[in-house]
Short mmCIF file of C-alpha atoms in Angstrom, two decimals:
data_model
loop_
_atom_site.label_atom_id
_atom_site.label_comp_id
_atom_site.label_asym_id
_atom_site.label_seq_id
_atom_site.Cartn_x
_atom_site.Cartn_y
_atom_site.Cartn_z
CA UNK X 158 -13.49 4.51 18.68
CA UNK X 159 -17.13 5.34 17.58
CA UNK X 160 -16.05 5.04 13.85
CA UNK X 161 -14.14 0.95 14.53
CA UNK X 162 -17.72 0.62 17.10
CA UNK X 163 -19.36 1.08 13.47
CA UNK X 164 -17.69 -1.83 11.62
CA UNK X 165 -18.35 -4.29 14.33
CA UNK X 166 -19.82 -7.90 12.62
CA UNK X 167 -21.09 -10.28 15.06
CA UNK X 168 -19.81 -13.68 15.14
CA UNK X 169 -21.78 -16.98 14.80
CA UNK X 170 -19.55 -18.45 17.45
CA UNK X 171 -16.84 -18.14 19.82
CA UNK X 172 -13.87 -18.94 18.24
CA UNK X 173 -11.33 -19.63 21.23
CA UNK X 174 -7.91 -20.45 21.50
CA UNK X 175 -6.64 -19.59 17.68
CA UNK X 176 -3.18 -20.06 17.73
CA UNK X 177 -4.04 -23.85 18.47
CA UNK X 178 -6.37 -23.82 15.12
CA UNK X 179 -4.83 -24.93 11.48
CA UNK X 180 -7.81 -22.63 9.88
CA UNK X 181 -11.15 -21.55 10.07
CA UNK X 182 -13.36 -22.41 6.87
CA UNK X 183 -16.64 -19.05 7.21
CA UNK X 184 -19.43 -18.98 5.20
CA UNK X 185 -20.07 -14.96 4.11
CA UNK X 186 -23.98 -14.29 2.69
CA UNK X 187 -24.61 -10.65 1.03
CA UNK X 188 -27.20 -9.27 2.44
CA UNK X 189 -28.90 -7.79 -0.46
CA UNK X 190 -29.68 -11.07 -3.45
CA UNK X 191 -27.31 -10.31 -6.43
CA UNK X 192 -24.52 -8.43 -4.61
CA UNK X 193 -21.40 -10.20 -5.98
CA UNK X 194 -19.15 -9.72 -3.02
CA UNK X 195 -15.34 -9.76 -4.19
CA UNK X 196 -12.97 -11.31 -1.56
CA UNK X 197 -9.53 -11.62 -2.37
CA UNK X 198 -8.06 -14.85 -2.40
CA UNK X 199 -4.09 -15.66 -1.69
CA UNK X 200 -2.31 -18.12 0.06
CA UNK X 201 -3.07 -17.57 3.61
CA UNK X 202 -7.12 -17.53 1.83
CA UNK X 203 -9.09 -19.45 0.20
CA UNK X 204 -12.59 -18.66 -1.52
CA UNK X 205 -15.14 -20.42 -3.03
CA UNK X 206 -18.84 -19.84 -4.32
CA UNK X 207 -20.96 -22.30 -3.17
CA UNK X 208 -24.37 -23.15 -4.99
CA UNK X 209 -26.88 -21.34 -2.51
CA UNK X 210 -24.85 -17.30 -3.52
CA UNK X 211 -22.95 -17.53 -0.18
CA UNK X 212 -19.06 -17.70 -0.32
CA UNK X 213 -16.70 -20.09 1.62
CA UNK X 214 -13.73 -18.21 3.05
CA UNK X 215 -11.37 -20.68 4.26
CA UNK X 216 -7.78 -18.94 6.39
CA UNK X 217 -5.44 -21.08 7.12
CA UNK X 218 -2.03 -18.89 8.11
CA UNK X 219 1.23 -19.56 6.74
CA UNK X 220 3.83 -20.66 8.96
CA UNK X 221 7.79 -21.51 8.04
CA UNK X 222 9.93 -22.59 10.36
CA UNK X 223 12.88 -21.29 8.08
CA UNK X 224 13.21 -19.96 4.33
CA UNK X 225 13.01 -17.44 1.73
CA UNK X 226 16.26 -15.67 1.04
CA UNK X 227 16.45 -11.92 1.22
CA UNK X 228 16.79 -9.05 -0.14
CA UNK X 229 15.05 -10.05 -3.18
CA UNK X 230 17.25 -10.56 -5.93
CA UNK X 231 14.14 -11.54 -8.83
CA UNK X 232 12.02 -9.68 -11.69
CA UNK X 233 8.60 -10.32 -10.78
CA UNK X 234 6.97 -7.23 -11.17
CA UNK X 235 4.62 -7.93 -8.06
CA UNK X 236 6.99 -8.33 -5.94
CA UNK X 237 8.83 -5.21 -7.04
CA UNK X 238 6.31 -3.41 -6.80
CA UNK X 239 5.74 -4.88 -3.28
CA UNK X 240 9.21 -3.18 -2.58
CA UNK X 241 9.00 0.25 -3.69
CA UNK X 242 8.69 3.08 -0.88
CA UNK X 243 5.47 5.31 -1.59
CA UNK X 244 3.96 8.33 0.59
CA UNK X 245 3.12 6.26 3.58
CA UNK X 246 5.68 3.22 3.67
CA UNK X 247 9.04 5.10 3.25
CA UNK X 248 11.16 2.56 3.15
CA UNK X 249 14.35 4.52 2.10
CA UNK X 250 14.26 6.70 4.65
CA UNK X 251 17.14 6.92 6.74
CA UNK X 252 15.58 6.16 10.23
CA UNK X 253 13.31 3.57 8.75
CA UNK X 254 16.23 1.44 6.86
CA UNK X 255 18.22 1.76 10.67
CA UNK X 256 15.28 0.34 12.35
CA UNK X 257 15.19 -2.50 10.01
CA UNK X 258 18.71 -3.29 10.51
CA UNK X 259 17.92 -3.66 13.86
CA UNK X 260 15.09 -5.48 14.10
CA UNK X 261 16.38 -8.07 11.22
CA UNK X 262 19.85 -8.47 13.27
CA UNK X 263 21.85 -11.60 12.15
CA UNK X 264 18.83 -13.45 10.75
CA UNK X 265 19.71 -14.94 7.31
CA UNK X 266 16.57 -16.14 5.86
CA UNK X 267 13.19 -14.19 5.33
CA UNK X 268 10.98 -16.52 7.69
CA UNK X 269 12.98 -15.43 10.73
CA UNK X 270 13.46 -11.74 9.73
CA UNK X 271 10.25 -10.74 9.59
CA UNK X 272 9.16 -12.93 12.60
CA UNK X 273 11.82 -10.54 13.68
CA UNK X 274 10.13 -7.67 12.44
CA UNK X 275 6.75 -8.39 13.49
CA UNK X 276 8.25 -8.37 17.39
CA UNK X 277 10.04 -5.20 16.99
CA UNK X 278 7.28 -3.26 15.70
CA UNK X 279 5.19 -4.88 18.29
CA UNK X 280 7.74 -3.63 21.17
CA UNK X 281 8.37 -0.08 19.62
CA UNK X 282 5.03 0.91 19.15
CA UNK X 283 4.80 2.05 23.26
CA UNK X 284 1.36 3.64 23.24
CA UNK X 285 -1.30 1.22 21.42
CA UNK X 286 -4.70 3.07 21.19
CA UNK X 287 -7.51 4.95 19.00
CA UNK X 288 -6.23 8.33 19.16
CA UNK X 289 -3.98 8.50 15.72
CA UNK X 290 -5.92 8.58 12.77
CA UNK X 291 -3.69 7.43 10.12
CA UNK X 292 0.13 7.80 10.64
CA UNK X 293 2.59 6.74 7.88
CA UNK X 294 5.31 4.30 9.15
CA UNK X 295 8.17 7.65 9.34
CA UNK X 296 5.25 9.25 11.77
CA UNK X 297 5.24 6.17 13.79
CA UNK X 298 8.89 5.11 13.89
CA UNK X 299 9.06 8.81 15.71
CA UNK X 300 6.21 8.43 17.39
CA UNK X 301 5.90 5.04 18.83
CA UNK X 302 1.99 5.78 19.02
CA UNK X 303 -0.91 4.05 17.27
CA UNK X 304 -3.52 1.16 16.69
CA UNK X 305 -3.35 -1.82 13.75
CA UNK X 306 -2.96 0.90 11.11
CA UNK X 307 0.28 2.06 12.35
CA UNK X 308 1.57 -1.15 13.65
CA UNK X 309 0.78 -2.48 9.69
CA UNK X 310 2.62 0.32 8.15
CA UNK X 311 5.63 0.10 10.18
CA UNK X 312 6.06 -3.81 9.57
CA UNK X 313 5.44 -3.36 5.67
CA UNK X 314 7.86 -0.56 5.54
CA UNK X 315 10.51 -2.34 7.87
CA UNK X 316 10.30 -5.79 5.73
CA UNK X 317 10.51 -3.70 1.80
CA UNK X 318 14.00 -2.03 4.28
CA UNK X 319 15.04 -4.95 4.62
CA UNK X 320 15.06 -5.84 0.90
CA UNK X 321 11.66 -8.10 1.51
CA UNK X 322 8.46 -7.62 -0.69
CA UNK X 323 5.69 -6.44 2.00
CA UNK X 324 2.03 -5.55 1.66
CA UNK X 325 -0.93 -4.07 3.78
CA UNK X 326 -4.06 -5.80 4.34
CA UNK X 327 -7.29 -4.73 5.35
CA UNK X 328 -10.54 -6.46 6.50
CA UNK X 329 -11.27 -8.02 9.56
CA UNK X 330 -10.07 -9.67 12.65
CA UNK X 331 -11.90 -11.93 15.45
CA UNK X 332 -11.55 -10.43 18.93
CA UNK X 333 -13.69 -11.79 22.28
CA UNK X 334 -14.78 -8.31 23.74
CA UNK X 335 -14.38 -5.03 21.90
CA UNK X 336 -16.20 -1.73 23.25
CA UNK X 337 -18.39 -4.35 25.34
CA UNK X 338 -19.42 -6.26 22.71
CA UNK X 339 -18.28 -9.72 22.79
CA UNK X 340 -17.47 -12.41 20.18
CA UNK X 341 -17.20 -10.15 17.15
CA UNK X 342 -15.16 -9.24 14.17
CA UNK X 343 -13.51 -6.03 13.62
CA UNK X 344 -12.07 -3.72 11.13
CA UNK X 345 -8.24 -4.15 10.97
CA UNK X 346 -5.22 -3.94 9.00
CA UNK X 347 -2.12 -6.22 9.35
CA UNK X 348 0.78 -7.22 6.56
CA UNK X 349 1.85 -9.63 4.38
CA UNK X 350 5.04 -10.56 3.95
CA UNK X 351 6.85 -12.58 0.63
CA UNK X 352 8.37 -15.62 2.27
CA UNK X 353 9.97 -18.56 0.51
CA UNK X 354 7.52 -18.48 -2.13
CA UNK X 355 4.40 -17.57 -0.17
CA UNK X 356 2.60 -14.74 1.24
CA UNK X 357 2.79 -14.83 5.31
CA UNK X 358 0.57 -12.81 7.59
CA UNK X 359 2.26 -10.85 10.04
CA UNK X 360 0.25 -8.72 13.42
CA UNK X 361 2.05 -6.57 15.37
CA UNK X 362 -0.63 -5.12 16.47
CA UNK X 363 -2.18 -8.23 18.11
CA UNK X 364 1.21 -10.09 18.52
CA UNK X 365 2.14 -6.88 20.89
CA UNK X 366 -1.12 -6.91 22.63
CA UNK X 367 -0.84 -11.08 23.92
CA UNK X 368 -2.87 -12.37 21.17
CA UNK X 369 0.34 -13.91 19.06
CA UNK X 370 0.34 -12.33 15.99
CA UNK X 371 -1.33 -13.01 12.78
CA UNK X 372 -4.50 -15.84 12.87
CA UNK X 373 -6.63 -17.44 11.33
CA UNK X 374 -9.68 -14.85 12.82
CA UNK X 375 -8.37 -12.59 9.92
CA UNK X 376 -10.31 -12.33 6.65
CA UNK X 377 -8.64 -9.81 4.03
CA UNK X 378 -10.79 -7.74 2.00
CA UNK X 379 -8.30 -5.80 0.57
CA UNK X 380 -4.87 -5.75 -0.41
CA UNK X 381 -2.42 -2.99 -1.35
CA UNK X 382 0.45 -0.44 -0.51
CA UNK X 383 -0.83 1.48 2.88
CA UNK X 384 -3.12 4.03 1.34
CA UNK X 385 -6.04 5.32 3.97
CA UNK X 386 -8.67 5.25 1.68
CA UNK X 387 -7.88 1.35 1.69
CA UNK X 388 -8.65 1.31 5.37
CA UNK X 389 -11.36 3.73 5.65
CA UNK X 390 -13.28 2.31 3.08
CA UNK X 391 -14.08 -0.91 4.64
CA UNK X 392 -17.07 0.67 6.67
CA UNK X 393 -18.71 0.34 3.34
CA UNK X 394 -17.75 -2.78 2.69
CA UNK X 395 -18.51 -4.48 6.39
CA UNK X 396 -21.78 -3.26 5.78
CA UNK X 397 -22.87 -6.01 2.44
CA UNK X 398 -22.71 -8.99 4.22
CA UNK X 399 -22.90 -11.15 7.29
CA UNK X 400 -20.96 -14.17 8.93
CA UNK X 401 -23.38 -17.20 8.90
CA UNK X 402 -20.78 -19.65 10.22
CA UNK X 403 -17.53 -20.17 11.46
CA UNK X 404 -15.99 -23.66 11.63
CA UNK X 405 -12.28 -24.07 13.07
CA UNK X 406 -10.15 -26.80 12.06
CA UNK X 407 -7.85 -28.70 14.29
CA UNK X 408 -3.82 -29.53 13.15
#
């Protein structure tokens, strides 16, 4: 707790009601002149450099109804690579490739499996708190314990089960009271899924917790395959800059 209490950023403004919001356009600053900050863009994410050294992060989630076929069939190295099991998303382990059999059930396009995914990990993670400190997704499919980290994990390594390409995300996420402080952004981790084309945020975490799943309160700082150091390492990163504005767009 005192370690996520670190990488709190105040925000500029309550942002209510953000499943009801298209996207949120922020305006980052550095706070030391000359600090390039490097945000990742993608297609739930836009950035932009404006004139002044501050950088406009517009998120604006994607959200198919239906689409994407699965398991995927191409030779994009990417998205291969966004397939592969590794140390900490074991996605060819036995219990792991069962759970994702059951979570995906009859759906037969990509949009609604990992929608599917995204509830199941919500539901089977039982005990959501700050005691784990870094579980791989085989640790939490047996232990049904853990925060965003876990609930991350488990989604990327259930959707590359399931034959769809699946990535972990770091950075942060708007919450209105965390630790008694209210209005603020926290460190988190969620996934991103390969949809039809697109990259689709997925939040089991928050979608198991009442606040609907992925949003457009996250900003990604980092992408990649569920390594620690990935997470850990934001606490740097939080540190080099502030939110000036946030400014949430309607449908």
């Amino acid at each position: 707790v005192e370690f996520i209490t670190k990488m709190l950023i105040p925000s500029p403004v309550p942002l209510e009601d953000l499943s009801r919001v298209s996207a949120v356009t922020y305006r980052l600053r550095a706070r030391e002149a000359g600090d390039a900050l490097a945000i990742p863009q993608g297609d739930t994410q836009v950035v932009r450099r404006l004139e002044d050294g501050a950088l406009e992060v517009t998120v604006k989630p994607v959200r198919p109804d239906r689409g994407g076929a699965f398991p995927y069939k191409g030779d994009d190295p990417e998205l291969l690579a966004a397939l592969k099991p590794n140390a900490f998303l074991q996605s060819e382990d036995k219990t792991l490739v069962q759970l994702a059999r059951q979570a995906v059930g009859d759906a037969n396009d990509a949009a609604e499996a990992v929608r599917r995914i995204e509830a199941f990990v919500a539901g089977h993670v039982k005990n959501k708190d700050l005691t784990v400190g870094y579980a791989s997704a085989a640790e939490v499919a047996s232990t049904r314990q853990g925060d965003c980290t876990e609930h991350a994990l488990l989604t990327a390594a259930l959707c590359r089960a399931a034959g769809i390409p699946a990535r972990v995300v770091t950075g942060l996420a708007y919450v209105p009271e965390f630790a008694g402080v209210r209005n603020c952004f926290g460190g988190h981790a969620w996934t991103a899924a390969y949809v039809g084309g697109q990259w689709m945020g997925l939040d089991a975490m928050f979608r198991g917790t009442g606040r609907g799943g992925f949003d457009a309160g996250h900003i990604a700082l980092a992408v990649g395959d569920g390594e620690p150091g990935d997470f850990f390492g934001l606490a740097a990163t939080l540190g080099r800059f502030t939110i000036e504005t946030a400014t949430a767009i309607a449908p």
